[in-house]
Structures are given as C-alpha cells and as structure tokens.
Short mmCIF file of N, CA, C and O in Angstrom, two decimals:
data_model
loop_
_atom_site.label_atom_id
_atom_site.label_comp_id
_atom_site.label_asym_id
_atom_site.label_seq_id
_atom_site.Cartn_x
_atom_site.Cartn_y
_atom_site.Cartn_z
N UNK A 1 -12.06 1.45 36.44
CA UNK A 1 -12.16 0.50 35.35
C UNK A 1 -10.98 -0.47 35.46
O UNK A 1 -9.81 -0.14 35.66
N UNK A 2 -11.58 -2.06 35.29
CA UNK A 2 -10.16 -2.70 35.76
C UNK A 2 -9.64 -2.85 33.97
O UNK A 2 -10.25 -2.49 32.96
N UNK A 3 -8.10 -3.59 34.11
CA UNK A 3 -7.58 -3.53 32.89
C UNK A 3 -8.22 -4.31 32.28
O UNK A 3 -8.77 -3.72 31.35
N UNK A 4 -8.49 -5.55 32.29
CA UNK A 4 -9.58 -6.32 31.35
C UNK A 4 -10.51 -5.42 30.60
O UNK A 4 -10.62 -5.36 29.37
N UNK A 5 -11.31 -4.60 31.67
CA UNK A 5 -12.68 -3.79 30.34
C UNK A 5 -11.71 -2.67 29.61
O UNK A 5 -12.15 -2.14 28.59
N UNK A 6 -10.34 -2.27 30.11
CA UNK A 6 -9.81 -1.47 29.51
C UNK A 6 -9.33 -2.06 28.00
O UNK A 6 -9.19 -1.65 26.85
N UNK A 7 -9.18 -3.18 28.68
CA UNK A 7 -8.74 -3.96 26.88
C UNK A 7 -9.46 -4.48 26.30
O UNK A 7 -9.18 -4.54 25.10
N UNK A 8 -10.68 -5.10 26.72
CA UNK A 8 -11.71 -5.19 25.81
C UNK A 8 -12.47 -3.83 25.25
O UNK A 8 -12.93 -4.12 24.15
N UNK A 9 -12.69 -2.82 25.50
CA UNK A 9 -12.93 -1.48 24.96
C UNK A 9 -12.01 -1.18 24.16
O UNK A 9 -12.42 -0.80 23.06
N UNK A 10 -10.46 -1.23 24.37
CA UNK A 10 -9.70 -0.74 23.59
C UNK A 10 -9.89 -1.13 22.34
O UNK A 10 -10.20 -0.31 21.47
N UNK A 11 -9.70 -2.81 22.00
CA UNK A 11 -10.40 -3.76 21.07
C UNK A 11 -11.35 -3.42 20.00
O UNK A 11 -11.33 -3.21 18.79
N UNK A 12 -12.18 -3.46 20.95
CA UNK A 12 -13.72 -2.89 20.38
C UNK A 12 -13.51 -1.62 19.59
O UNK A 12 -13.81 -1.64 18.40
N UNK A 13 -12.96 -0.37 20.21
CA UNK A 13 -13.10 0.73 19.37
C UNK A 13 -11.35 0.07 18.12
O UNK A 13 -11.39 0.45 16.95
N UNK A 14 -11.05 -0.14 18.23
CA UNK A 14 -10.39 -0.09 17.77
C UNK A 14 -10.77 -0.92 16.14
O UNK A 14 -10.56 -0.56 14.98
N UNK A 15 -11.26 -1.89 16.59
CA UNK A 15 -12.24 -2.75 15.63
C UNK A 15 -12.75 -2.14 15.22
O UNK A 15 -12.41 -1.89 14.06
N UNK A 16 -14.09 -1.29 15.85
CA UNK A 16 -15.16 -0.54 14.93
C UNK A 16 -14.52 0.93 14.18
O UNK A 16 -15.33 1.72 13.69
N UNK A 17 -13.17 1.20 14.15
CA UNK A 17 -12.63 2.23 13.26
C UNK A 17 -12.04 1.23 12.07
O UNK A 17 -12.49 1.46 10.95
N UNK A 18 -11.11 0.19 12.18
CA UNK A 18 -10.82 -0.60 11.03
C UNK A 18 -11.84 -0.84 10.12
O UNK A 18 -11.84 -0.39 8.97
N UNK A 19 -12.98 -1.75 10.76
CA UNK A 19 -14.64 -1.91 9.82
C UNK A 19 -14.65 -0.31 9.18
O UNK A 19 -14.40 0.17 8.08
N UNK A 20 -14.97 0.06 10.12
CA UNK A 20 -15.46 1.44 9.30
C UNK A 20 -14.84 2.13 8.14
O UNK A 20 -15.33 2.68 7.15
N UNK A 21 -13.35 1.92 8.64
CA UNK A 21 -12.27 2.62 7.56
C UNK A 21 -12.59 1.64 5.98
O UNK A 21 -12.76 2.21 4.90
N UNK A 22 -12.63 -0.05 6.17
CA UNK A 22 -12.36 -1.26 5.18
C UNK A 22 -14.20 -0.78 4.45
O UNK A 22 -14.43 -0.74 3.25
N UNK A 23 -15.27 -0.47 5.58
CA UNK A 23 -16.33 -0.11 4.24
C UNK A 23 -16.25 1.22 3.85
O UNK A 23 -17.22 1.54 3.15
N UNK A 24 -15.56 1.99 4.02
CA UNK A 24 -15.20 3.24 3.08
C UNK A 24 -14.71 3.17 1.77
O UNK A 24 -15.15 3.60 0.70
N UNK A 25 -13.32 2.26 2.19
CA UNK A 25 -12.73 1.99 0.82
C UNK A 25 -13.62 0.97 -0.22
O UNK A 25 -13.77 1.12 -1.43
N UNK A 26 -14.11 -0.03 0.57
CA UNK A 26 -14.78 -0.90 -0.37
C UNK A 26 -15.76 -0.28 -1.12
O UNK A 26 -16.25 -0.76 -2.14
N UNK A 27 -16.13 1.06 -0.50
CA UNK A 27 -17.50 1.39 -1.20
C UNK A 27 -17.12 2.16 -2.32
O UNK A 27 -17.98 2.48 -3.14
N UNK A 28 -15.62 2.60 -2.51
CA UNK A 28 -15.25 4.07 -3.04
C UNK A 28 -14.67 2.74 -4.43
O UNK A 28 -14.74 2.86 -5.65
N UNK A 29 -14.11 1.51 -3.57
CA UNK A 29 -13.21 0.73 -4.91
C UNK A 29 -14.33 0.27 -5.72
O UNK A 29 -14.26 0.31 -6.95
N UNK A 30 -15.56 -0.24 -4.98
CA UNK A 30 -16.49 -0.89 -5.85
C UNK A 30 -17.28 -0.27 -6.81
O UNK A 30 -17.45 -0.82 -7.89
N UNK A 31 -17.71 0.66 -6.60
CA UNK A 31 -18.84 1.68 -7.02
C UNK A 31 -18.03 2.82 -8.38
O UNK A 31 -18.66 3.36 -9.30
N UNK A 32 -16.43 2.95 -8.12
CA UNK A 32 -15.61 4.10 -8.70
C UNK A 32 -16.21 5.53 -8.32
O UNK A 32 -15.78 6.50 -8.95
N UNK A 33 -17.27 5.74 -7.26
CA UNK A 33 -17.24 6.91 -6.75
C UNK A 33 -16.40 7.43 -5.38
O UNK A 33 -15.58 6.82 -4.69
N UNK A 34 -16.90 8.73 -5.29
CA UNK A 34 -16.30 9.82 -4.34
C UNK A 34 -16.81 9.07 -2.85
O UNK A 34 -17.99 9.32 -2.62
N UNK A 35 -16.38 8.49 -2.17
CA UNK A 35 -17.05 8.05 -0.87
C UNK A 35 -17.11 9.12 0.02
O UNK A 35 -16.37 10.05 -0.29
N UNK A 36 -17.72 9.25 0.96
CA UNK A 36 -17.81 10.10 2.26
C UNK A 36 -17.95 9.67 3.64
O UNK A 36 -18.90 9.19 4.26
N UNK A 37 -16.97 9.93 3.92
CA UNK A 37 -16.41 9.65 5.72
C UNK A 37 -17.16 10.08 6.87
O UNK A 37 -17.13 9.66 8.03
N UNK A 38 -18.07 11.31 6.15
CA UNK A 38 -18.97 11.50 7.74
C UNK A 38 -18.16 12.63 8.20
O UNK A 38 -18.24 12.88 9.41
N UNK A 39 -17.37 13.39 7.45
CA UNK A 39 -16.66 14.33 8.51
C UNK A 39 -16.62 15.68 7.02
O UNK A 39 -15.97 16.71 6.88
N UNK A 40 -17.90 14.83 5.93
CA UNK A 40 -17.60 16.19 4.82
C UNK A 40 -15.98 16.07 4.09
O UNK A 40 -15.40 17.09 3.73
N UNK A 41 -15.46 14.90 3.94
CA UNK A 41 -14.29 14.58 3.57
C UNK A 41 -14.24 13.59 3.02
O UNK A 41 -14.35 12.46 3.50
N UNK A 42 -13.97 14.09 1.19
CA UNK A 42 -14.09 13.21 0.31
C UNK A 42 -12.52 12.19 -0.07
O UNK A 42 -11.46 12.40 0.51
N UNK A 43 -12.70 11.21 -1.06
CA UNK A 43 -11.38 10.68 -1.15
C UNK A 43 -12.04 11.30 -3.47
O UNK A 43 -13.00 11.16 -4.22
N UNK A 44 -10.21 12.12 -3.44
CA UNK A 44 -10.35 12.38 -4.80
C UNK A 44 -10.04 11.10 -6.02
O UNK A 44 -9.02 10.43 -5.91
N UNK A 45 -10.58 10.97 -6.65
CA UNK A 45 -10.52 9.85 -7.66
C UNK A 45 -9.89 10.48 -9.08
O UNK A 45 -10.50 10.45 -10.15
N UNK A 46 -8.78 10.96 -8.91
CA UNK A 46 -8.19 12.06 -9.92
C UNK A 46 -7.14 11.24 -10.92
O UNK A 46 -6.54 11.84 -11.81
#
C-alpha cells in the first residue's frame, strides 16, 4: 500500500468515526433520550 492510500484511508476512517460519534450525540441532545452506540452502551442522562 503506497502512503497516499495510506492517508487517504486513514482520513476516511477517521472521518466516518467523528460522523458517527457527532450523530450519537445529536441524537441523545435532540430527542433527551438514552442513545445507543451499537456496542449495547448507553450514555446516562442522570
């Protein structure tokens, strides 16, 4: 793998964990519920 696709991959995943993380929270701030991450791991709203 040359370094270019290494850094465009890096990018990429790295991107699609930020998105993912920013609609977690948005869904948990908007809604005032318990969101779920996909791993069975809630955020407590205590």
């Amino acid at each position: 793998m040359t370094s270019v696709k290494a850094a465009l991959l890096s990018f990429v995943m790295l991107s699609a964990i930020v998105l993912c993380g920013l609609g977690i929270y948005a869904a948990d701030a908007a809604t005032n519920h318990r969101a779920v991450d996909g791993y069975g791991v809630t955020a407590s709203l205590d």
